[in-house]
Amino acid sequence: MKSVLIPALAIGAPVSTVLLVMEQLTDYSIAVMAWEMPGISAAYLFWGAVGSSVFLGIAITWAVNAIVYGAPAFVVLTVVKLAIRGSPK
């Protein structure tokens, strides 16, 4: 499980980083923010509950988006691993 989870998160982290950078480059466009909604929603709920710093909210947004966008990579890598393991030798 770890052999698939780590590469999946390694794929999701750059996707999340690119989304955060694109947000500033597109002048906070609604279309880009729609892709960031899982992380933004989590940060918004956290700020409402705790009222913490902006930097912690950005970190939460980045982490949640990394997990959300790493999940499809996790599924693909798991299927590939099972297909390779199940193939006759």
Coordinates of N, CA, C and O in Angstrom, one line a residue:
M1 N 0.8 -1.2 0.0 CA 0.0 0.0 0.0 C 0.9 1.3 0.0 O 0.6 2.2 -0.7
K2 N 1.9 1.3 0.8 CA 2.8 2.4 0.8 C 3.5 2.7 -0.5 O 3.8 3.8 -0.9
S3 N 3.8 1.6 -1.2 CA 4.5 1.7 -2.5 C 3.6 2.4 -3.5 O 4.2 2.8 -4.5
V4 N 2.4 2.4 -3.3 CA 1.5 3.1 -4.3 C 1.1 4.5 -3.7 O 0.9 5.4 -4.5
L5 N 0.9 4.6 -2.4 CA 0.4 5.8 -1.8 C 1.4 7.0 -2.0 O 1.1 8.1 -2.3
I6 N 2.7 6.7 -1.8 CA 3.7 7.8 -1.8 C 3.8 8.3 -3.2 O 3.8 9.5 -3.4
P7 N 3.9 7.5 -4.3 CA 3.9 8.1 -5.7 C 2.6 8.8 -6.0 O 2.7 9.8 -6.7
A8 N 1.5 8.3 -5.5 CA 0.2 9.0 -5.8 C 0.2 10.4 -5.2 O -0.2 11.4 -5.8
L9 N 0.7 10.5 -3.9 CA 0.8 11.9 -3.3 C 1.9 12.7 -4.0 O 1.7 13.9 -4.0
A10 N 2.9 12.1 -4.5 CA 3.9 12.8 -5.2 C 3.4 13.4 -6.5 O 3.9 14.4 -7.0
I11 N 2.4 12.7 -7.1 CA 1.7 13.3 -8.3 C 0.7 14.4 -7.9 O 0.6 15.4 -8.6
G12 N 0.0 14.2 -6.8 CA -1.0 15.2 -6.4 C -0.4 16.4 -5.9 O -1.0 17.5 -6.0
A13 N 0.8 16.4 -5.3 CA 1.4 17.6 -4.7 C 1.8 18.6 -5.8 O 1.4 19.8 -5.6
P14 N 2.4 18.2 -6.9 CA 2.7 19.2 -7.9 C 1.4 19.8 -8.6 O 1.3 21.0 -8.9
V15 N 0.4 18.9 -8.7 CA -0.9 19.4 -9.3 C -1.5 20.5 -8.4 O -1.9 21.6 -8.8
S16 N -1.4 20.3 -7.1 CA -1.9 21.3 -6.1 C -1.1 22.5 -6.2 O -1.7 23.6 -6.1
T17 N 0.2 22.4 -6.3 CA 1.1 23.6 -6.4 C 0.8 24.4 -7.6 O 0.7 25.6 -7.6
V18 N 0.6 23.7 -8.7 CA 0.3 24.4 -10.0 C -1.0 25.1 -9.9 O -1.1 26.3 -10.4
L19 N -2.0 24.5 -9.3 CA -3.3 25.2 -9.1 C -3.2 26.5 -8.2 O -3.8 27.5 -8.6
L20 N -2.4 26.4 -7.2 CA -2.2 27.6 -6.3 C -1.5 28.7 -7.1 O -1.8 29.9 -6.9
V21 N -0.5 28.3 -7.9 CA 0.2 29.3 -8.7 C -0.6 29.9 -9.8 O -0.6 31.1 -10.0
M22 N -1.4 29.1 -10.4 CA -2.3 29.5 -11.5 C -3.3 30.5 -11.0 O -3.7 31.4 -11.7
E23 N -3.7 30.3 -9.8 CA -4.7 31.2 -9.2 C -4.2 32.7 -9.2 O -5.0 33.6 -9.6
Q24 N -3.0 32.9 -8.9 CA -2.4 34.2 -8.9 C -2.2 34.7 -10.3 O -2.4 35.9 -10.6
L25 N -1.8 33.9 -11.2 CA -1.5 34.3 -12.5 C -2.7 34.6 -13.3 O -2.6 35.4 -14.3
T26 N -3.8 34.0 -13.0 CA -5.1 34.3 -13.7 C -5.9 35.3 -13.0 O -7.1 35.5 -13.3
D27 N -5.3 36.0 -12.1 CA -6.0 37.1 -11.3 C -7.2 36.5 -10.6 O -8.3 37.1 -10.6
Y28 N -7.1 35.4 -9.9 CA -8.1 34.8 -9.1 C -9.4 34.5 -9.9 O -10.5 34.8 -9.5
S29 N -9.2 33.9 -11.1 CA -10.3 33.5 -12.0 C -11.2 32.5 -11.3 O -10.7 31.6 -10.6
I30 N -12.5 32.6 -11.6 CA -13.4 31.6 -11.0 C -13.2 30.2 -11.6 O -13.4 29.2 -10.9
A31 N -12.8 30.1 -12.8 CA -12.5 28.8 -13.5 C -11.4 28.1 -12.8 O -11.5 26.9 -12.5
V32 N -10.4 28.7 -12.4 CA -9.3 28.1 -11.7 C -9.7 27.7 -10.2 O -9.4 26.7 -9.7
M33 N -10.4 28.6 -9.6 CA -10.8 28.4 -8.2 C -11.8 27.2 -8.1 O -11.9 26.5 -7.1
A34 N -12.5 26.9 -9.2 CA -13.4 25.7 -9.2 C -12.6 24.4 -9.1 O -13.0 23.5 -8.5
W35 N -11.4 24.4 -9.7 CA -10.5 23.2 -9.5 C -9.9 23.1 -8.1 O -9.6 22.0 -7.7
E36 N -9.9 24.2 -7.4 CA -9.3 24.2 -6.1 C -10.4 24.0 -5.0 O -10.0 24.1 -3.8
M37 N -11.6 23.9 -5.3 CA -12.7 23.9 -4.4 C -12.5 22.9 -3.2 O -12.9 23.2 -2.1
P38 N -12.1 21.7 -3.4 CA -11.9 20.8 -2.3 C -11.0 21.4 -1.2 O -11.4 21.4 0.0
G39 N -9.9 21.9 -1.6 CA -9.0 22.5 -0.6 C -9.5 23.8 0.0 O -9.3 24.0 1.2
I40 N -10.1 24.6 -0.9 CA -10.6 25.9 -0.4 C -11.7 25.7 0.6 O -11.8 26.3 1.6
S41 N -12.6 24.7 0.3 CA -13.7 24.4 1.2 C -13.2 23.9 2.6 O -13.7 24.4 3.6
A42 N -12.2 23.1 2.6 CA -11.6 22.6 3.8 C -11.0 23.8 4.6 O -11.1 23.9 5.8
A43 N -10.2 24.6 3.9 CA -9.6 25.8 4.6 C -10.7 26.7 5.1 O -10.5 27.2 6.2
Y44 N -11.7 26.9 4.4 CA -12.8 27.8 4.8 C -13.5 27.2 6.1 O -13.7 28.0 7.0
L45 N -13.7 25.9 6.1 CA -14.3 25.3 7.3 C -13.4 25.4 8.5 O -13.8 25.7 9.6
F46 N -12.1 25.3 8.2 CA -11.1 25.4 9.3 C -11.0 26.8 9.9 O -11.0 27.0 11.1
W47 N -11.0 27.8 9.0 CA -11.0 29.2 9.4 C -12.2 29.5 10.2 O -12.2 30.2 11.2
G48 N -13.4 29.0 9.8 CA -14.6 29.2 10.6 C -14.6 28.6 12.0 O -15.1 29.2 12.9
A49 N -14.0 27.5 12.1 CA -14.0 26.8 13.4 C -12.9 27.3 14.3 O -13.1 27.4 15.5
V50 N -11.7 27.6 13.7 CA -10.6 28.0 14.6 C -10.2 29.4 14.4 O -9.7 30.0 15.4
G51 N -10.3 30.0 13.2 CA -10.0 31.4 13.0 C -8.4 31.5 13.0 O -7.9 32.5 13.6
S52 N -7.7 30.7 12.3 CA -6.3 30.7 12.4 C -5.7 31.6 11.2 O -6.4 32.3 10.6
S53 N -4.4 31.4 11.0 CA -3.7 32.3 10.1 C -4.0 31.9 8.6 O -4.4 30.8 8.3
V54 N -3.7 32.9 7.7 CA -3.8 32.6 6.3 C -2.9 31.6 5.8 O -3.2 30.8 4.9
F55 N -1.7 31.6 6.3 CA -0.7 30.6 5.8 C -1.1 29.2 6.2 O -0.9 28.3 5.4
L56 N -1.7 29.0 7.3 CA -2.2 27.7 7.7 C -3.3 27.3 6.7 O -3.4 26.1 6.3
G57 N -4.1 28.2 6.4 CA -5.2 28.0 5.4 C -4.7 27.6 4.1 O -5.2 26.6 3.4
I58 N -3.6 28.2 3.6 CA -3.0 27.9 2.3 C -2.4 26.5 2.4 O -2.5 25.7 1.5
A59 N -1.8 26.2 3.5 CA -1.2 24.8 3.7 C -2.3 23.8 3.7 O -2.1 22.7 3.1
I60 N -3.4 24.0 4.3 CA -4.6 23.1 4.3 C -5.1 22.9 2.9 O -5.4 21.8 2.5
T61 N -5.2 24.0 2.2 CA -5.7 24.0 0.8 C -4.8 23.1 0.0 O -5.2 22.2 -0.8
W62 N -3.5 23.3 0.1 CA -2.5 22.6 -0.7 C -2.6 21.1 -0.3 O -2.6 20.2 -1.2
A63 N -2.6 20.8 1.0 CA -2.6 19.4 1.4 C -3.9 18.6 0.9 O -3.8 17.5 0.4
V64 N -5.0 19.3 1.1 CA -6.3 18.6 0.7 C -6.3 18.4 -0.8 O -6.7 17.4 -1.3
N65 N -5.9 19.4 -1.6 CA -5.9 19.3 -3.0 C -4.9 18.2 -3.5 O -5.1 17.5 -4.4
A66 N -3.8 18.1 -2.7 CA -2.8 17.0 -3.1 C -3.4 15.6 -2.9 O -3.2 14.7 -3.7
I67 N -4.2 15.5 -1.8 CA -4.8 14.2 -1.6 C -5.9 13.9 -2.6 O -6.1 12.8 -3.1
V68 N -6.7 15.0 -2.9 CA -7.9 14.8 -3.8 C -7.3 14.5 -5.2 O -7.9 13.6 -5.9
Y69 N -6.3 15.2 -5.7 CA -5.8 14.9 -7.0 C -4.8 13.8 -7.1 O -4.5 13.3 -8.1
G70 N -4.4 13.3 -5.9 CA -3.5 12.1 -5.9 C -4.4 10.9 -5.8 O -3.9 9.8 -6.2
A71 N -5.6 11.0 -5.5 CA -6.5 9.8 -5.4 C -6.7 9.1 -6.8 O -6.6 7.9 -6.8
P72 N -6.9 9.8 -7.9 CA -7.0 9.1 -9.1 C -5.7 8.4 -9.5 O -5.7 7.3 -10.1
A73 N -4.5 9.1 -9.2 CA -3.2 8.5 -9.4 C -3.1 7.2 -8.6 O -2.5 6.2 -9.1
F74 N -3.6 7.2 -7.4 CA -3.6 6.0 -6.5 C -4.3 4.9 -7.1 O -3.9 3.8 -7.1
V75 N -5.5 5.2 -7.7 CA -6.3 4.1 -8.3 C -5.6 3.6 -9.5 O -5.5 2.3 -9.7
V76 N -5.1 4.4 -10.4 CA -4.4 4.0 -11.6 C -3.2 3.1 -11.2 O -3.0 2.1 -11.8
L77 N -2.4 3.6 -10.3 CA -1.2 2.9 -9.9 C -1.5 1.5 -9.2 O -0.8 0.5 -9.4
T78 N -2.6 1.5 -8.5 CA -3.1 0.2 -7.9 C -3.5 -0.8 -8.9 O -3.2 -2.0 -8.9
V79 N -4.3 -0.3 -9.9 CA -4.7 -1.2 -11.0 C -3.5 -1.7 -11.8 O -3.4 -2.9 -12.2
V80 N -2.6 -0.8 -12.1 CA -1.4 -1.2 -12.8 C -0.6 -2.2 -12.0 O -0.1 -3.3 -12.6
K81 N -0.4 -2.0 -10.7 CA 0.3 -2.9 -9.9 C -0.4 -4.3 -9.9 O 0.3 -5.3 -9.9
L82 N -1.7 -4.3 -9.7 CA -2.4 -5.6 -9.7 C -2.4 -6.3 -11.1 O -2.3 -7.5 -11.1
A83 N -2.4 -5.5 -12.2 CA -2.3 -6.1 -13.5 C -0.9 -6.8 -13.7 O -0.8 -7.8 -14.3
I84 N 0.1 -6.1 -13.2 CA 1.4 -6.6 -13.4 C 1.6 -7.9 -12.5 O 2.2 -8.9 -12.9
R85 N 1.1 -7.8 -11.3 CA 1.3 -8.9 -10.4 C 0.5 -10.1 -10.8 O 0.9 -11.3 -10.6
G86 N -0.7 -9.9 -11.4 CA -1.6 -11.0 -11.8 C -1.3 -11.6 -13.2 O -1.8 -12.6 -13.5
S87 N -0.3 -11.0 -13.9 CA 0.0 -11.5 -15.2 C 0.8 -12.8 -15.1 O 1.6 -12.9 -14.2
P88 N 0.6 -13.7 -16.0 CA 1.4 -15.0 -16.0 C 2.8 -14.7 -16.3 O 3.2 -13.9 -17.1
K89 N 3.7 -15.5 -15.6 CA 5.1 -15.3 -15.9 C 5.7 -16.3 -16.8 O 5.4 -17.4 -17.0

